[in-house]
Amino acid sequence: VDSDGTRVFRLVAQEGRTELLPGLTTTTWGFNGSYLGPTLRARRGERVAIEVTNGLAEPTTVHWHGMHLPARMDGGPHQPVAPGSTWRPTWTIDQPAATLWYHPHPHGQTEKHVYRGLGGLFLLDDPSAEVEGLPSNYGVDDVPVIVQDKKFHRDGRLDDEDDGNEVGLLGSTVVVNGTYAPYHEVTTERVRLRLLNASTARTYAFGFDDDRSFLLVGTDGGLLAAPYETKRIRLSPGERAEIVVTMEPQSVVHLRSYEPDLGSVAAPFAFGGNDSFDVLELRAARVLAPSPPVPGVLARLPEPDVPPGGRVTRRFVLQDRQINGKRMDMERIDEVVPVGVPEVWEVRNDDLVPHNFHVHDVQFRVLTIDDQPPPPELAGRKDTIYLEPRRDYRIALKFEDYVDADFPLMYHCHLLLHEDEGLMGQFVVV
Ligand code: C2O
Ligand code: CU
């Protein structure tokens, strides 16, 4: 913490070697280490500054995914950090407690930079809305679970070449927090897992191997109004979920990814729709410390603000690496959005392949999917949603402040190959 109270973080992007497969090391990228980066953590109301140094041989950027902040601090494709130089964004945390993350966003290179290992969690706390009863002892009963799939060459080298798959890189090995076949020793009755799908292309459907139910307590932008008991949670690239699972002493359960329902895509098997994985083993100790029950009310979640009559203010159709018939152009502003005015965006995937939709700077709310209210897992604050083909997703969003007519923010598909190939647009808030 600086003399003026700013919480300062340092991130150095660098190349290193990591043993992602047992006994075999491979060249990887990480922040402050060889793979992934430290969990950053700050409180609502706190000023943060991040010194991002690029120790790689090529430019990269670092984007604060899910963060409400001025466009010039956002770390998108317009903010390359040259090799050897340092970029120092600073802003004040002004949003609810949430599991956010950070990752590179260099124009056309995001898939490779993330795949090689650049990324990390950015946890936000909100002392004014502390929830008693949620496990919150980091690393003990509040555990980050960064899920990524990888493919390897025979000699153990990370294989980061696209093999022509329409969605991008799909690997047959899953690592969690950069660890192969991971386990966590559980010492408490309840464990909160902060799941992040940090894969570049793969969508997961998380659940447990004995099919037990768990409580979904939070999504991308914060806690749900109330816990939702379920057995599966689907996460597409970039999405997060906080779940609480109850354990019995001396038991072993596995978090798995079941075959995800990708909606009416043309060939689900080609996009991972038939794949399942063991993700994380939970090994409970002989004696578990008691955990309080999860409270029935978690957060205040006001009705989303919408324009009169819920009128749709903008439409976005994703098709063929284009949004509304346009490929990403760094020099073109696609949308000019007025500050402080509620908007409804209608978003549609008109392809028969998986896409999702992410918007910078804002947490939105899903109003309807094909005119129906969203399921409970999509009823909270979201910044990324999976788009089942040929369905209309209406989302409510409002850009509260930080006007900047000259510096764009992005909306895009978070399947990173698609993003790199142009499935992205730019907007300014005025
Ligand atoms: Cu997580 Cu525009 O990105
Ligand atoms: Cu896509």
CSV table of C-alpha atoms and ligand atoms in Angstrom, one decimal:
chain,number,residue,atom,x,y,z
A,1,VAL,CA,0.0,0.0,0.0
A,2,ASP,CA,1.4,3.4,-1.1
A,3,SER,CA,1.6,6.5,1.1
A,4,ASP,CA,-1.6,7.8,-0.4
A,5,GLY,CA,-3.4,4.5,0.4
A,6,THR,CA,-3.3,3.1,-3.1
A,7,ARG,CA,-3.0,-0.7,-3.1
A,8,VAL,CA,-0.1,-1.4,-5.6
A,9,PHE,CA,0.3,-4.7,-7.4
A,10,ARG,CA,3.2,-5.8,-9.6
A,11,LEU,CA,2.8,-8.2,-12.5
A,12,VAL,CA,5.7,-9.2,-14.7
A,13,ALA,CA,4.8,-11.3,-17.7
A,14,GLN,CA,7.6,-13.7,-18.4
A,15,GLU,CA,8.5,-16.9,-20.0
A,16,GLY,CA,9.5,-19.9,-18.0
A,17,ARG,CA,9.3,-23.7,-17.8
A,18,THR,CA,6.5,-25.6,-16.1
A,19,GLU,CA,5.8,-29.3,-15.4
A,20,LEU,CA,2.3,-29.4,-16.6
A,21,LEU,CA,2.5,-33.1,-17.3
A,22,PRO,CA,4.2,-35.3,-14.6
A,23,GLY,CA,7.9,-35.6,-15.3
A,24,LEU,CA,7.9,-33.4,-18.5
A,25,THR,CA,8.5,-29.7,-18.5
A,26,THR,CA,7.4,-27.3,-21.2
A,27,THR,CA,7.9,-23.6,-22.1
A,28,THR,CA,5.0,-21.6,-20.7
A,29,TRP,CA,4.2,-18.0,-19.8
A,30,GLY,CA,3.2,-16.6,-16.5
A,31,PHE,CA,3.0,-13.5,-14.3
A,32,ASN,CA,5.7,-13.3,-11.7
A,33,GLY,CA,6.3,-17.0,-12.3
A,34,SER,CA,6.2,-19.6,-15.1
A,35,TYR,CA,2.5,-20.2,-15.3
A,36,LEU,CA,-0.7,-18.2,-14.5
A,37,GLY,CA,-0.3,-15.3,-12.0
A,38,PRO,CA,-0.9,-14.3,-8.4
A,39,THR,CA,-4.5,-13.9,-7.1
A,40,LEU,CA,-5.0,-10.1,-6.8
A,41,ARG,CA,-7.4,-9.0,-4.1
A,42,ALA,CA,-8.9,-5.6,-3.3
A,43,ARG,CA,-11.8,-4.1,-1.5
A,44,ARG,CA,-14.7,-1.9,-2.7
A,45,GLY,CA,-13.7,1.7,-2.4
A,46,GLU,CA,-10.0,1.0,-2.5
A,47,ARG,CA,-7.7,2.7,-5.0
A,48,VAL,CA,-5.6,0.1,-6.9
A,49,ALA,CA,-2.6,0.6,-9.2
A,50,ILE,CA,-1.0,-2.3,-11.1
A,51,GLU,CA,2.5,-2.1,-12.5
A,52,VAL,CA,2.4,-4.4,-15.5
A,53,THR,CA,5.9,-5.1,-16.9
A,54,ASN,CA,6.3,-7.1,-20.0
A,55,GLY,CA,9.2,-9.4,-19.8
A,56,LEU,CA,8.3,-11.3,-22.9
A,57,ALA,CA,9.9,-10.8,-26.3
A,58,GLU,CA,6.6,-9.5,-27.9
A,59,PRO,CA,4.0,-7.0,-26.9
A,60,THR,CA,1.0,-8.1,-24.8
A,61,THR,CA,-1.7,-6.4,-22.8
A,62,VAL,CA,-3.4,-7.1,-19.5
A,63,HIS,CA,-7.2,-6.7,-19.3
A,64,TRP,CA,-9.2,-6.7,-16.0
A,65,HIS,CA,-12.1,-8.9,-17.0
A,66,GLY,CA,-15.4,-8.0,-15.3
A,67,MET,CA,-14.0,-4.8,-13.8
A,68,HIS,CA,-15.9,-1.5,-13.9
A,69,LEU,CA,-13.2,1.1,-14.7
A,70,PRO,CA,-12.2,3.9,-17.1
A,71,ALA,CA,-11.6,2.7,-20.7
A,72,ARG,CA,-8.0,3.8,-20.6
A,73,MET,CA,-7.3,1.5,-17.6
A,74,ASP,CA,-9.0,-1.5,-19.2
A,75,GLY,CA,-6.0,-3.1,-20.9
A,76,GLY,CA,-7.7,-4.0,-24.2
A,77,PRO,CA,-6.1,-4.2,-27.6
A,78,HIS,CA,-5.3,-0.4,-27.7
A,79,GLN,CA,-3.0,-0.7,-24.7
A,80,PRO,CA,0.0,-2.9,-25.8
A,81,VAL,CA,2.8,-3.0,-23.4
A,82,ALA,CA,6.1,-3.2,-25.3
A,83,PRO,CA,8.8,-5.8,-24.3
A,84,GLY,CA,10.7,-4.3,-21.4
A,85,SER,CA,8.2,-1.6,-20.6
A,86,THR,CA,5.8,-1.0,-17.8
A,87,TRP,CA,2.2,0.2,-17.9
A,88,ARG,CA,0.5,1.4,-14.7
A,89,PRO,CA,-3.2,1.6,-14.7
A,90,THR,CA,-5.0,2.9,-11.6
A,91,TRP,CA,-8.6,3.1,-10.6
A,92,THR,CA,-11.0,2.8,-7.7
A,93,ILE,CA,-12.8,-0.4,-7.1
A,94,ASP,CA,-16.5,0.4,-7.3
A,95,GLN,CA,-18.6,-2.7,-7.6
A,96,PRO,CA,-19.8,-5.6,-5.5
A,97,ALA,CA,-17.7,-8.5,-4.2
A,98,ALA,CA,-16.9,-10.8,-7.1
A,99,THR,CA,-14.5,-13.3,-8.7
A,100,LEU,CA,-13.0,-11.4,-11.6
A,101,TRP,CA,-9.9,-12.3,-13.5
A,102,TYR,CA,-7.1,-10.8,-15.7
A,103,HIS,CA,-5.6,-11.9,-18.9
A,104,PRO,CA,-3.9,-10.6,-22.0
A,105,HIS,CA,-5.9,-9.0,-24.8
A,106,PRO,CA,-3.4,-8.2,-27.6
A,107,HIS,CA,-5.1,-7.7,-31.0
A,108,GLY,CA,-5.1,-11.0,-32.8
A,109,GLN,CA,-2.9,-12.8,-30.3
A,110,THR,CA,-5.1,-13.3,-27.3
A,111,GLU,CA,-5.6,-17.1,-27.7
A,112,LYS,CA,-1.9,-17.9,-27.7
A,113,HIS,CA,-1.1,-15.6,-24.8
A,114,VAL,CA,-3.8,-17.0,-22.6
A,115,TYR,CA,-3.2,-20.5,-23.7
A,116,ARG,CA,0.5,-20.3,-22.8
A,117,GLY,CA,-0.4,-19.4,-19.3
A,118,LEU,CA,-1.0,-15.7,-18.8
A,119,GLY,CA,-4.0,-15.2,-16.5
A,120,GLY,CA,-5.0,-14.9,-12.9
A,121,LEU,CA,-7.9,-14.2,-10.5
A,122,PHE,CA,-8.8,-10.7,-9.3
A,123,LEU,CA,-11.0,-11.1,-6.2
A,124,LEU,CA,-13.1,-8.2,-5.0
A,125,ASP,CA,-14.4,-7.9,-1.4
A,126,ASP,CA,-17.1,-5.6,-0.3
A,127,PRO,CA,-16.9,-4.8,3.5
A,128,SER,CA,-20.3,-3.1,3.4
A,129,ALA,CA,-22.0,-6.2,2.2
A,130,GLU,CA,-20.1,-9.0,4.1
A,131,VAL,CA,-22.1,-12.3,4.1
A,132,GLU,CA,-21.7,-14.2,7.3
A,133,GLY,CA,-21.6,-18.0,6.7
A,134,LEU,CA,-19.9,-18.2,3.3
A,135,PRO,CA,-16.6,-20.0,3.5
A,136,SER,CA,-14.0,-17.3,3.1
A,137,ASN,CA,-10.6,-18.6,4.3
A,138,TYR,CA,-8.6,-18.4,1.1
A,139,GLY,CA,-6.9,-21.6,0.2
A,140,VAL,CA,-8.6,-23.5,3.0
A,141,ASP,CA,-12.3,-23.4,2.5
A,142,ASP,CA,-12.4,-20.8,-0.3
A,143,VAL,CA,-10.5,-22.2,-3.1
A,144,PRO,CA,-9.6,-20.9,-6.6
A,145,VAL,CA,-10.2,-23.4,-9.4
A,146,ILE,CA,-8.9,-22.1,-12.7
A,147,VAL,CA,-9.8,-24.7,-15.3
A,148,GLN,CA,-7.9,-25.0,-18.6
A,149,ASP,CA,-7.6,-27.7,-21.2
A,150,LYS,CA,-4.2,-28.4,-22.8
A,151,LYS,CA,-2.8,-30.5,-25.6
A,152,PHE,CA,0.7,-31.6,-25.7
A,153,HIS,CA,3.3,-32.9,-28.2
A,154,ARG,CA,4.7,-36.4,-27.5
A,155,ASP,CA,7.7,-35.0,-25.7
A,156,GLY,CA,5.6,-33.0,-23.3
A,157,ARG,CA,5.8,-29.6,-25.0
A,158,LEU,CA,2.6,-27.6,-24.9
A,159,ASP,CA,1.0,-27.8,-28.4
A,160,ASP,CA,-0.4,-24.3,-29.1
A,161,GLU,CA,-1.1,-24.8,-32.8
A,162,ASP,CA,-4.7,-24.5,-33.9
A,163,ASP,CA,-5.6,-27.8,-35.6
A,164,GLY,CA,-8.4,-26.3,-37.7
A,165,ASN,CA,-11.2,-26.8,-35.1
A,166,GLU,CA,-13.8,-24.2,-35.6
A,167,VAL,CA,-13.8,-23.2,-31.9
A,168,GLY,CA,-10.1,-23.1,-31.4
A,169,LEU,CA,-7.7,-25.1,-29.3
A,170,LEU,CA,-9.3,-28.1,-27.5
A,171,GLY,CA,-7.0,-30.2,-25.3
A,172,SER,CA,-7.6,-33.6,-23.8
A,173,THR,CA,-5.8,-32.8,-20.6
A,174,VAL,CA,-7.4,-30.6,-17.9
A,175,VAL,CA,-5.2,-28.7,-15.5
A,176,VAL,CA,-6.4,-26.7,-12.5
A,177,ASN,CA,-4.4,-23.7,-11.3
A,178,GLY,CA,-1.7,-25.2,-13.7
A,179,THR,CA,-1.7,-28.5,-11.8
A,180,TYR,CA,-2.2,-31.9,-13.4
A,181,ALA,CA,-4.5,-34.4,-11.5
A,182,PRO,CA,-5.0,-31.9,-8.6
A,183,TYR,CA,-6.5,-32.6,-5.2
A,184,HIS,CA,-7.5,-30.4,-2.3
A,185,GLU,CA,-7.4,-31.5,1.3
A,186,VAL,CA,-10.7,-30.4,2.8
A,187,THR,CA,-10.7,-29.6,6.5
A,188,THR,CA,-14.1,-28.0,6.9
A,189,GLU,CA,-17.6,-29.2,6.4
A,190,ARG,CA,-18.3,-26.8,3.6
A,191,VAL,CA,-16.0,-25.6,0.8
A,192,ARG,CA,-16.5,-22.8,-1.6
A,193,LEU,CA,-15.0,-23.3,-5.0
A,194,ARG,CA,-14.4,-20.2,-7.2
A,195,LEU,CA,-14.6,-21.8,-10.7
A,196,LEU,CA,-13.1,-19.9,-13.6
A,197,ASN,CA,-13.2,-21.3,-17.1
A,198,ALA,CA,-9.9,-19.9,-18.4
A,199,SER,CA,-9.8,-22.2,-21.4
A,200,THR,CA,-9.6,-20.6,-24.8
A,201,ALA,CA,-12.4,-22.6,-26.4
A,202,ARG,CA,-13.9,-25.3,-24.2
A,203,THR,CA,-17.2,-25.1,-22.4
A,204,TYR,CA,-17.6,-27.2,-19.3
A,205,ALA,CA,-20.6,-28.5,-17.3
A,206,PHE,CA,-19.3,-28.8,-13.8
A,207,GLY,CA,-20.8,-31.3,-11.3
A,208,PHE,CA,-19.7,-34.0,-8.9
A,209,ASP,CA,-18.9,-37.6,-9.7
A,210,ASP,CA,-21.6,-38.9,-7.2
A,211,ASP,CA,-24.1,-36.5,-8.7
A,212,ARG,CA,-24.5,-34.6,-5.4
A,213,SER,CA,-26.1,-31.2,-5.5
A,214,PHE,CA,-24.3,-28.1,-4.5
A,215,LEU,CA,-25.1,-24.5,-3.9
A,216,LEU,CA,-24.4,-22.0,-6.6
A,217,VAL,CA,-23.8,-18.7,-4.7
A,218,GLY,CA,-22.2,-16.4,-7.2
A,219,THR,CA,-21.7,-15.8,-10.9
A,220,ASP,CA,-19.4,-13.5,-12.9
A,221,GLY,CA,-20.1,-10.2,-11.2
A,222,GLY,CA,-21.0,-11.2,-7.7
A,223,LEU,CA,-23.3,-13.2,-5.4
A,224,LEU,CA,-26.7,-14.3,-6.3
A,225,ALA,CA,-29.7,-13.0,-4.4
A,226,ALA,CA,-30.1,-16.4,-2.9
A,227,PRO,CA,-28.2,-19.7,-3.2
A,228,TYR,CA,-29.5,-22.0,-5.9
A,229,GLU,CA,-29.2,-25.7,-5.4
A,230,THR,CA,-28.2,-27.6,-8.5
A,231,LYS,CA,-26.1,-30.5,-9.8
A,232,ARG,CA,-24.6,-28.8,-12.9
A,233,ILE,CA,-23.2,-25.5,-13.9
A,234,ARG,CA,-22.3,-24.8,-17.5
A,235,LEU,CA,-19.4,-22.3,-17.9
A,236,SER,CA,-18.2,-21.2,-21.3
A,237,PRO,CA,-14.7,-19.5,-21.7
A,238,GLY,CA,-14.4,-16.5,-19.4
A,239,GLU,CA,-17.4,-17.3,-17.2
A,240,ARG,CA,-17.1,-17.8,-13.4
A,241,ALA,CA,-19.2,-19.5,-10.7
A,242,GLU,CA,-18.9,-19.7,-7.0
A,243,ILE,CA,-20.2,-22.9,-5.5
A,244,VAL,CA,-20.4,-24.3,-2.0
A,245,VAL,CA,-20.3,-28.1,-1.5
A,246,THR,CA,-20.9,-30.0,1.7
A,247,MET,CA,-18.4,-32.7,2.6
A,248,GLU,CA,-18.6,-35.7,4.9
A,249,PRO,CA,-15.5,-36.7,7.0
A,250,GLN,CA,-13.0,-39.0,5.3
A,251,SER,CA,-14.8,-39.0,2.0
A,252,VAL,CA,-13.5,-38.4,-1.5
A,253,VAL,CA,-15.5,-36.7,-4.2
A,254,HIS,CA,-14.4,-35.4,-7.6
A,255,LEU,CA,-15.5,-32.2,-9.3
A,256,ARG,CA,-16.0,-33.3,-12.9
A,257,SER,CA,-17.0,-31.8,-16.1
A,258,TYR,CA,-19.8,-33.7,-17.6
A,259,GLU,CA,-20.7,-33.5,-21.3
A,260,PRO,CA,-21.8,-29.9,-21.8
A,261,ASP,CA,-25.1,-29.1,-23.5
A,262,LEU,CA,-24.0,-26.7,-26.2
A,263,GLY,CA,-27.4,-26.0,-27.6
A,264,SER,CA,-28.3,-26.7,-31.2
A,265,VAL,CA,-24.8,-26.6,-32.6
A,266,ALA,CA,-24.2,-28.6,-35.7
A,267,ALA,CA,-21.7,-31.2,-34.4
A,268,PRO,CA,-21.5,-31.0,-30.6
A,269,PHE,CA,-18.8,-33.8,-30.5
A,270,ALA,CA,-16.5,-31.6,-32.6
A,271,PHE,CA,-16.7,-28.8,-30.1
A,272,GLY,CA,-16.2,-30.8,-26.9
A,273,GLY,CA,-19.9,-31.7,-26.4
A,274,ASN,CA,-19.1,-35.4,-25.8
A,275,ASP,CA,-16.1,-34.8,-23.5
A,276,SER,CA,-16.0,-35.3,-19.8
A,277,PHE,CA,-13.1,-34.9,-17.4
A,278,ASP,CA,-12.1,-35.3,-13.8
A,279,VAL,CA,-11.3,-31.8,-12.7
A,280,LEU,CA,-10.5,-31.7,-9.0
A,281,GLU,CA,-10.4,-34.3,-6.2
A,282,LEU,CA,-11.7,-33.2,-2.8
A,283,ARG,CA,-10.2,-35.3,0.0
A,284,ALA,CA,-11.9,-34.8,3.3
A,285,ALA,CA,-10.0,-35.1,6.5
A,286,ARG,CA,-11.0,-37.5,9.3
A,287,VAL,CA,-12.5,-34.7,11.3
A,288,LEU,CA,-14.0,-31.6,9.6
A,289,ALA,CA,-14.3,-28.3,11.3
A,290,PRO,CA,-18.0,-27.2,11.4
A,291,SER,CA,-19.0,-24.6,8.9
A,292,PRO,CA,-22.1,-22.4,9.4
A,293,PRO,CA,-25.0,-23.0,7.0
A,294,VAL,CA,-25.0,-20.9,3.9
A,295,PRO,CA,-27.5,-18.1,4.5
A,296,GLY,CA,-30.7,-18.0,2.5
A,297,VAL,CA,-30.1,-14.4,1.5
A,298,LEU,CA,-26.8,-13.5,-0.1
A,299,ALA,CA,-27.0,-10.2,-1.8
A,300,ARG,CA,-29.3,-7.4,-2.7
A,301,LEU,CA,-30.0,-7.8,-6.4
A,302,PRO,CA,-32.3,-5.0,-7.6
A,303,GLU,CA,-34.5,-5.4,-10.6
A,304,PRO,CA,-32.5,-4.5,-13.7
A,305,ASP,CA,-33.0,-0.9,-14.9
A,306,VAL,CA,-34.5,-1.0,-18.5
A,307,PRO,CA,-35.6,1.7,-21.0
A,308,PRO,CA,-39.3,2.4,-21.1
A,309,GLY,CA,-41.2,-0.7,-22.1
A,310,GLY,CA,-38.1,-2.7,-22.0
A,311,ARG,CA,-37.4,-1.5,-25.6
A,312,VAL,CA,-34.3,-3.1,-27.3
A,313,THR,CA,-31.8,-0.4,-27.9
A,314,ARG,CA,-29.2,-2.4,-29.9
A,315,ARG,CA,-29.0,-5.7,-31.6
A,316,PHE,CA,-25.9,-7.8,-32.1
A,317,VAL,CA,-25.9,-10.8,-34.4
A,318,LEU,CA,-22.8,-13.0,-34.3
A,319,GLN,CA,-22.1,-14.9,-37.5
A,320,ASP,CA,-19.0,-15.9,-39.4
A,321,ARG,CA,-16.4,-14.0,-37.3
A,322,GLN,CA,-18.5,-10.9,-37.7
A,323,ILE,CA,-20.8,-9.0,-35.5
A,324,ASN,CA,-23.6,-7.3,-37.5
A,325,GLY,CA,-21.7,-8.2,-40.7
A,326,LYS,CA,-18.5,-6.4,-39.5
A,327,ARG,CA,-15.2,-7.8,-38.5
A,328,MET,CA,-13.3,-6.1,-35.7
A,329,ASP,CA,-11.5,-2.9,-36.9
A,330,MET,CA,-9.3,-1.2,-34.4
A,331,GLU,CA,-9.9,2.1,-36.2
A,332,ARG,CA,-13.7,1.9,-36.2
A,333,ILE,CA,-16.1,2.7,-33.4
A,334,ASP,CA,-19.2,0.5,-33.8
A,335,GLU,CA,-21.4,1.9,-31.1
A,336,VAL,CA,-21.7,5.1,-29.1
A,337,VAL,CA,-23.4,4.5,-25.8
A,338,PRO,CA,-24.8,7.2,-23.6
A,339,VAL,CA,-23.6,7.2,-20.1
A,340,GLY,CA,-26.1,6.6,-17.3
A,341,VAL,CA,-28.9,5.5,-19.6
A,342,PRO,CA,-30.3,2.0,-19.3
A,343,GLU,CA,-30.0,-0.1,-22.4
A,344,VAL,CA,-31.3,-3.5,-23.6
A,345,TRP,CA,-29.1,-5.4,-26.0
A,346,GLU,CA,-30.4,-8.3,-28.0
A,347,VAL,CA,-27.7,-10.7,-28.8
A,348,ARG,CA,-27.9,-13.7,-31.1
A,349,ASN,CA,-25.6,-16.5,-32.3
A,350,ASP,CA,-26.7,-17.1,-35.9
A,351,ASP,CA,-24.0,-19.8,-36.5
A,352,LEU,CA,-24.3,-23.4,-35.7
A,353,VAL,CA,-21.1,-23.3,-33.7
A,354,PRO,CA,-20.6,-22.2,-30.1
A,355,HIS,CA,-20.1,-18.5,-29.3
A,356,ASN,CA,-20.5,-16.5,-26.2
A,357,PHE,CA,-20.7,-12.8,-25.5
A,358,HIS,CA,-18.6,-10.6,-23.2
A,359,VAL,CA,-18.9,-6.9,-22.6
A,360,HIS,CA,-16.1,-4.8,-21.0
A,361,ASP,CA,-16.6,-2.4,-18.1
A,362,VAL,CA,-20.0,-3.6,-17.0
A,363,GLN,CA,-22.0,-6.3,-15.3
A,364,PHE,CA,-25.2,-6.9,-17.1
A,365,ARG,CA,-28.4,-8.9,-16.3
A,366,VAL,CA,-30.1,-11.4,-18.5
A,367,LEU,CA,-33.7,-10.3,-19.0
A,368,THR,CA,-34.9,-13.0,-21.4
A,369,ILE,CA,-33.8,-15.9,-23.5
A,370,ASP,CA,-36.3,-16.3,-26.4
A,371,ASP,CA,-38.7,-14.2,-24.4
A,372,GLN,CA,-38.5,-16.5,-21.4
A,373,PRO,CA,-37.0,-15.4,-18.0
A,374,PRO,CA,-33.5,-16.7,-17.5
A,375,PRO,CA,-32.8,-19.8,-15.4
A,376,PRO,CA,-31.5,-19.0,-11.8
A,377,GLU,CA,-27.9,-19.5,-12.8
A,378,LEU,CA,-28.2,-16.6,-15.3
A,379,ALA,CA,-30.2,-14.3,-13.1
A,380,GLY,CA,-27.3,-12.6,-11.3
A,381,ARG,CA,-24.6,-10.2,-12.4
A,382,LYS,CA,-22.9,-11.4,-15.6
A,383,ASP,CA,-20.3,-10.1,-17.9
A,384,THR,CA,-20.1,-13.2,-20.2
A,385,ILE,CA,-22.9,-15.5,-21.4
A,386,TYR,CA,-22.9,-18.6,-23.6
A,387,LEU,CA,-25.0,-18.1,-26.7
A,388,GLU,CA,-26.9,-21.2,-27.7
A,389,PRO,CA,-27.3,-21.0,-31.5
A,390,ARG,CA,-30.4,-19.3,-32.9
A,391,ARG,CA,-31.7,-17.9,-29.6
A,392,ASP,CA,-32.3,-14.3,-28.7
A,393,TYR,CA,-30.7,-13.2,-25.5
A,394,ARG,CA,-31.8,-9.9,-24.1
A,395,ILE,CA,-29.5,-8.3,-21.6
A,396,ALA,CA,-29.9,-5.1,-19.5
A,397,LEU,CA,-26.9,-2.9,-19.0
A,398,LYS,CA,-26.0,0.6,-17.9
A,399,PHE,CA,-22.7,2.4,-18.1
A,400,GLU,CA,-22.7,4.4,-15.0
A,401,ASP,CA,-19.8,6.7,-15.4
A,402,TYR,CA,-16.3,7.1,-17.0
A,403,VAL,CA,-17.2,8.9,-20.2
A,404,ASP,CA,-14.5,8.8,-22.9
A,405,ALA,CA,-15.4,9.6,-26.4
A,406,ASP,CA,-11.9,8.7,-27.8
A,407,PHE,CA,-11.0,5.5,-26.1
A,408,PRO,CA,-13.0,2.3,-27.0
A,409,LEU,CA,-14.2,-0.6,-24.9
A,410,MET,CA,-14.9,-4.0,-26.4
A,411,TYR,CA,-17.7,-6.5,-26.8
A,412,HIS,CA,-16.8,-9.9,-28.3
A,413,CYS,CA,-17.0,-13.6,-28.3
A,414,HIS,CA,-14.7,-15.0,-25.6
A,415,LEU,CA,-13.8,-18.1,-27.6
A,416,LEU,CA,-10.4,-16.6,-28.1
A,417,LEU,CA,-9.8,-17.8,-31.6
A,418,HIS,CA,-13.0,-16.2,-32.6
A,419,GLU,CA,-12.1,-13.0,-30.8
A,420,ASP,CA,-8.7,-13.0,-32.6
A,421,GLU,CA,-10.3,-13.6,-35.9
A,422,GLY,CA,-12.5,-10.6,-35.6
A,423,LEU,CA,-15.6,-11.5,-33.7
A,424,MET,CA,-15.4,-8.3,-31.7
A,425,GLY,CA,-16.7,-4.7,-31.8
A,426,GLN,CA,-15.8,-1.4,-30.2
A,427,PHE,CA,-17.9,1.1,-28.3
A,428,VAL,CA,-17.4,4.3,-26.5
A,429,VAL,CA,-19.3,5.7,-23.6
A,430,VAL,CA,-20.2,9.4,-23.9
B,1,C2O,CU1,-11.9,-11.6,-20.9
B,1,C2O,CU2,-12.4,-8.7,-23.8
B,1,C2O,O1,-12.0,-10.2,-22.4
B,2,CU,CU,-17.3,-17.4,-30.9
